[in-house]
CSV table of C-alpha atoms in Angstrom, one decimal:
chain,number,residue,atom,x,y,z
C,1,UNK,CA,0.0,0.0,0.0
C,2,UNK,CA,1.1,3.6,-0.4
C,3,UNK,CA,2.4,5.8,2.3
C,4,UNK,CA,-1.0,7.3,2.9
C,5,UNK,CA,-3.9,4.8,3.3
C,6,UNK,CA,-6.7,6.2,1.3
C,7,UNK,CA,-9.7,4.1,2.0
C,8,UNK,CA,-13.3,5.3,1.4
C,9,UNK,CA,-14.8,2.5,3.5
C,10,UNK,CA,-15.2,4.4,6.7
C,11,UNK,CA,-16.7,7.4,4.9
C,12,UNK,CA,-19.3,5.2,3.0
C,13,UNK,CA,-20.1,3.2,6.2
C,14,UNK,CA,-20.8,6.4,8.1
C,15,UNK,CA,-22.9,7.7,5.3
C,16,UNK,CA,-25.0,4.5,5.2
C,17,UNK,CA,-25.3,4.5,9.0
C,18,UNK,CA,-26.6,8.1,9.0
C,19,UNK,CA,-29.0,7.2,6.3
C,20,UNK,CA,-30.5,4.4,8.4
C,21,UNK,CA,-30.9,6.7,11.4
C,22,UNK,CA,-32.6,9.3,9.2
C,23,UNK,CA,-35.0,6.7,7.8
C,24,UNK,CA,-35.9,5.6,11.4
C,25,UNK,CA,-36.6,9.2,12.3
C,26,UNK,CA,-38.8,9.6,9.3
C,27,UNK,CA,-40.7,6.5,10.2
C,28,UNK,CA,-41.3,7.7,13.7
C,29,UNK,CA,-42.4,11.1,12.3
C,30,UNK,CA,-44.8,9.4,9.9
C,31,UNK,CA,-46.3,7.4,12.7
C,32,UNK,CA,-47.4,10.6,14.4
C,33,UNK,CA,-49.0,12.0,11.2
C,34,UNK,CA,-52.6,11.6,10.2
C,35,UNK,CA,-53.3,9.2,7.4
C,36,UNK,CA,-54.2,10.0,4.7
C,37,UNK,CA,-52.5,13.4,4.6
C,38,UNK,CA,-50.0,15.2,2.4
C,39,UNK,CA,-47.3,15.0,5.0
C,40,UNK,CA,-47.9,11.2,5.5
C,41,UNK,CA,-47.6,10.6,1.7
C,42,UNK,CA,-44.5,12.8,1.5
C,43,UNK,CA,-42.8,10.9,4.2
C,44,UNK,CA,-43.8,7.5,2.7
C,45,UNK,CA,-42.3,8.5,-0.7
C,46,UNK,CA,-39.2,9.8,1.0
C,47,UNK,CA,-38.8,6.6,3.0
C,48,UNK,CA,-39.2,4.5,-0.2
C,49,UNK,CA,-36.5,6.4,-2.0
C,50,UNK,CA,-34.2,6.3,1.1
C,51,UNK,CA,-34.6,2.5,1.3
C,52,UNK,CA,-33.5,2.1,-2.2
C,53,UNK,CA,-30.5,4.4,-1.6
C,54,UNK,CA,-29.7,2.4,1.6
C,55,UNK,CA,-29.8,-0.9,-0.3
C,56,UNK,CA,-27.5,0.5,-3.0
C,57,UNK,CA,-25.0,1.8,-0.5
C,58,UNK,CA,-25.1,-1.4,1.5
C,59,UNK,CA,-24.5,-3.5,-1.6
C,60,UNK,CA,-21.6,-1.3,-2.6
C,61,UNK,CA,-20.0,-1.8,0.9
C,62,UNK,CA,-20.4,-5.6,0.5
C,63,UNK,CA,-18.9,-5.6,-2.9
C,64,UNK,CA,-15.9,-3.5,-1.8
C,65,UNK,CA,-15.4,-5.7,1.2
C,66,UNK,CA,-15.3,-8.8,-0.9
C,67,UNK,CA,-12.9,-7.2,-3.4
C,68,UNK,CA,-10.6,-6.1,-0.5
C,69,UNK,CA,-10.6,-9.5,1.0
C,70,UNK,CA,-9.9,-11.3,-2.3
C,71,UNK,CA,-7.0,-8.8,-3.2
C,72,UNK,CA,-5.6,-9.1,0.3
C,73,UNK,CA,-5.7,-5.3,0.7
C,74,UNK,CA,-6.8,-5.5,4.3
C,75,UNK,CA,-5.8,-7.6,7.3
C,76,UNK,CA,-7.9,-10.4,8.7
C,77,UNK,CA,-8.7,-8.3,11.8
C,78,UNK,CA,-9.9,-5.4,9.6
C,79,UNK,CA,-11.9,-7.8,7.5
C,80,UNK,CA,-13.7,-9.1,10.6
C,81,UNK,CA,-14.4,-5.6,11.9
C,82,UNK,CA,-15.9,-4.6,8.5
C,83,UNK,CA,-18.0,-7.7,8.4
C,84,UNK,CA,-19.5,-6.8,11.8
C,85,UNK,CA,-20.2,-3.3,10.5
C,86,UNK,CA,-22.1,-4.7,7.5
C,87,UNK,CA,-24.0,-7.1,9.8
C,88,UNK,CA,-25.0,-4.1,11.9
C,89,UNK,CA,-26.3,-2.2,8.8
C,90,UNK,CA,-28.2,-5.3,7.7
C,91,UNK,CA,-29.8,-5.5,11.1
C,92,UNK,CA,-30.8,-1.9,10.9
C,93,UNK,CA,-32.2,-2.5,7.5
C,94,UNK,CA,-34.4,-5.3,8.8
C,95,UNK,CA,-35.5,-3.1,11.7
C,96,UNK,CA,-36.5,-0.3,9.3
C,97,UNK,CA,-38.4,-2.8,7.0
C,98,UNK,CA,-40.3,-4.4,9.9
C,99,UNK,CA,-41.3,-1.0,11.3
C,100,UNK,CA,-42.4,0.1,7.8
C,101,UNK,CA,-44.5,-3.1,7.3
C,102,UNK,CA,-45.9,-3.0,10.8
C,103,UNK,CA,-47.0,0.6,10.3
C,104,UNK,CA,-48.6,-0.1,7.0
C,105,UNK,CA,-50.5,-3.1,8.4
C,106,UNK,CA,-51.7,-1.0,11.4
C,107,UNK,CA,-52.8,1.8,9.0
C,108,UNK,CA,-54.7,-0.7,6.8
C,109,UNK,CA,-56.5,-2.3,9.8
C,110,UNK,CA,-57.4,1.2,11.1
C,111,UNK,CA,-58.7,2.1,7.6
C,112,UNK,CA,-60.9,-1.0,7.5
C,113,UNK,CA,-62.4,-0.1,10.9
C,114,UNK,CA,-63.1,3.4,9.9
C,115,UNK,CA,-64.7,2.2,6.7
C,116,UNK,CA,-66.9,-0.2,8.5
C,117,UNK,CA,-68.0,2.4,11.0
C,118,UNK,CA,-68.7,4.9,8.2
C,119,UNK,CA,-70.8,2.3,6.5
C,120,UNK,CA,-73.0,1.8,9.6
C,121,UNK,CA,-73.6,5.6,10.0
C,122,UNK,CA,-74.0,6.3,6.3
C,123,UNK,CA,-77.1,4.2,5.6
C,124,UNK,CA,-77.7,6.1,2.3
C,125,UNK,CA,-74.5,4.8,0.8
C,126,UNK,CA,-74.5,1.6,-1.3
C,127,UNK,CA,-71.9,-1.2,-1.5
C,128,UNK,CA,-71.0,0.0,-5.0
C,129,UNK,CA,-70.3,3.4,-3.6
C,130,UNK,CA,-68.0,2.1,-0.9
C,131,UNK,CA,-66.2,-0.1,-3.4
C,132,UNK,CA,-65.7,2.9,-5.7
C,133,UNK,CA,-64.3,5.0,-2.7
C,134,UNK,CA,-61.9,2.2,-1.9
C,135,UNK,CA,-60.7,2.1,-5.5
C,136,UNK,CA,-60.1,5.9,-5.4
C,137,UNK,CA,-58.1,5.6,-2.2
C,138,UNK,CA,-55.9,2.9,-3.5
C,139,UNK,CA,-55.2,4.9,-6.7
C,140,UNK,CA,-53.8,7.9,-4.7
C,141,UNK,CA,-50.3,8.3,-5.9
C,142,UNK,CA,-47.6,9.0,-3.2
C,143,UNK,CA,-46.3,12.5,-3.4
C,144,UNK,CA,-42.5,12.6,-3.9
C,145,UNK,CA,-40.8,15.6,-2.2
C,146,UNK,CA,-38.3,16.9,-4.7
C,147,UNK,CA,-36.3,18.4,-1.9
C,148,UNK,CA,-35.6,14.9,-0.4
C,149,UNK,CA,-34.6,13.6,-3.9
C,150,UNK,CA,-32.3,16.6,-4.4
C,151,UNK,CA,-30.8,16.0,-0.9
C,152,UNK,CA,-30.1,12.4,-1.8
C,153,UNK,CA,-28.5,13.5,-5.1
C,154,UNK,CA,-26.3,16.0,-3.3
C,155,UNK,CA,-25.4,13.3,-0.8
C,156,UNK,CA,-24.3,11.0,-3.7
C,157,UNK,CA,-22.3,13.9,-5.3
C,158,UNK,CA,-20.6,14.5,-2.0
C,159,UNK,CA,-19.6,10.9,-1.7
C,160,UNK,CA,-18.3,10.8,-5.2
C,161,UNK,CA,-16.3,14.0,-4.6
C,162,UNK,CA,-14.7,12.4,-1.5
C,163,UNK,CA,-13.9,9.3,-3.5
C,164,UNK,CA,-12.3,11.5,-6.3
C,165,UNK,CA,-10.3,13.4,-3.7
C,166,UNK,CA,-9.1,10.2,-2.2
C,167,UNK,CA,-8.1,8.9,-5.7
C,168,UNK,CA,-6.2,12.1,-6.4
C,169,UNK,CA,-4.3,11.7,-3.1
C,170,UNK,CA,-3.6,8.0,-4.0
C,171,UNK,CA,-2.4,9.0,-7.5
C,172,UNK,CA,0.0,11.6,-6.1
C,173,UNK,CA,1.3,9.1,-3.5
C,174,UNK,CA,1.8,6.5,-6.2
C,175,UNK,CA,3.7,9.0,-8.3
C,176,UNK,CA,5.9,9.9,-5.4
C,177,UNK,CA,6.5,6.2,-4.8
C,178,UNK,CA,7.4,5.7,-8.4
C,179,UNK,CA,9.8,8.6,-8.5
C,180,UNK,CA,11.4,7.3,-5.3
C,181,UNK,CA,11.7,3.8,-6.8
C,182,UNK,CA,13.3,5.2,-9.9
C,183,UNK,CA,15.8,7.2,-7.8
C,184,UNK,CA,16.5,4.1,-5.7
C,185,UNK,CA,17.0,2.0,-8.9
C,186,UNK,CA,19.5,4.6,-10.2
C,187,UNK,CA,21.4,4.6,-6.9
C,188,UNK,CA,21.5,0.8,-7.1
C,189,UNK,CA,22.9,0.9,-10.6
C,190,UNK,CA,25.5,3.4,-9.5
C,191,UNK,CA,26.5,1.2,-6.6
C,192,UNK,CA,26.7,-1.8,-8.8
C,193,UNK,CA,28.9,0.1,-11.2
C,194,UNK,CA,31.2,1.1,-8.3
C,195,UNK,CA,31.4,-2.6,-7.2
C,196,UNK,CA,32.2,-3.7,-10.8
C,197,UNK,CA,35.0,-1.1,-11.0
C,198,UNK,CA,36.3,-2.2,-7.6
C,199,UNK,CA,36.2,-5.9,-8.7
C,200,UNK,CA,38.2,-5.0,-11.9
C,201,UNK,CA,40.7,-3.0,-9.8
C,202,UNK,CA,41.1,-5.9,-7.4
C,203,UNK,CA,41.6,-8.3,-10.2
C,204,UNK,CA,44.3,-6.1,-11.7
C,205,UNK,CA,46.0,-5.8,-8.3
C,206,UNK,CA,45.8,-9.6,-7.8
C,207,UNK,CA,47.3,-10.1,-11.3
C,208,UNK,CA,50.1,-7.7,-10.6
C,209,UNK,CA,50.8,-9.3,-7.2
C,210,UNK,CA,51.0,-12.7,-8.9
C,211,UNK,CA,53.4,-11.4,-11.5
C,212,UNK,CA,55.7,-9.8,-8.9
C,213,UNK,CA,55.6,-13.0,-6.9
C,214,UNK,CA,56.7,-14.9,-9.9
C,215,UNK,CA,59.6,-12.5,-10.5
C,216,UNK,CA,60.7,-12.8,-6.9
C,217,UNK,CA,60.6,-16.5,-7.2
C,218,UNK,CA,62.8,-16.4,-10.3
C,219,UNK,CA,65.3,-14.1,-8.5
C,220,UNK,CA,65.4,-16.5,-5.6
C,221,UNK,CA,66.1,-19.4,-7.9
C,222,UNK,CA,68.9,-17.5,-9.6
C,223,UNK,CA,70.4,-16.7,-6.2
C,224,UNK,CA,70.3,-20.3,-5.3
C,225,UNK,CA,72.3,-21.2,-8.4
C,226,UNK,CA,74.9,-18.4,-7.9
C,227,UNK,CA,76.2,-19.4,-4.5
C,228,UNK,CA,77.3,-22.8,-6.0
C,229,UNK,CA,79.5,-20.9,-8.5
C,230,UNK,CA,81.0,-18.8,-5.7
C,231,UNK,CA,81.7,-21.9,-3.7
C,232,UNK,CA,83.6,-23.5,-6.6
C,233,UNK,CA,85.6,-20.3,-7.2
C,234,UNK,CA,86.6,-20.1,-3.5
C,235,UNK,CA,87.6,-23.8,-3.5
C,236,UNK,CA,89.7,-23.3,-6.6
C,237,UNK,CA,91.4,-20.2,-5.2
C,238,UNK,CA,92.3,-22.1,-2.0
C,239,UNK,CA,93.7,-25.0,-4.1
C,240,UNK,CA,95.9,-22.5,-6.2
C,241,UNK,CA,97.3,-20.9,-3.0
C,242,UNK,CA,98.2,-24.3,-1.5
C,243,UNK,CA,99.9,-25.4,-4.7
C,244,UNK,CA,101.9,-22.2,-4.8
C,245,UNK,CA,103.1,-22.6,-1.3
C,246,UNK,CA,104.2,-26.1,-1.9
């Protein structure tokens, strides 16, 4: 890894965690609203969009975690920690889904009770009229708050900008590492060249020492032969002197 560990996991996890808390707050707020109402429909639509966004971010976290594990980019301990974080987000997702379904079921049961009570009081209404009203209620389209959609878009843009910033830092770090590696390679080449020159010099010195040793050996051999000649000369000289005296 580079000198600076640029990892968007923590940022994306915090973003997904904040989104889950925001969805729970909206569900609690929707429970306090009257149904049907514009505020209730607005919150319902916002929650649906938020759930889709939450699922997408959670899937991205899972995918990045799998890639990091396969590539060996994180340690085993870090992998275990991130898996626990993903499990926490999945548990929050189930909690949101259960609360959303329970609320819808309670609203449906409440609506059935109100319809039955209204049918008892409104004796002038026919069964066909009640069925027509039920059809009209079911056809009411949820109102999507453009401000929430825009906020989600801005949230996505902010995440992308953070990722791009992290990638820029990573690219700069890689460039510095590459320049450092190039410089280190050049220094290694220089050191190798110095070692080669030193080896050549040592070889020359060794050759010169061997040559001089050979010359010294020859001189020693010559000296060993010379003392024999001197010994013969001295013996002859002594013999001449003795003969002359006789």
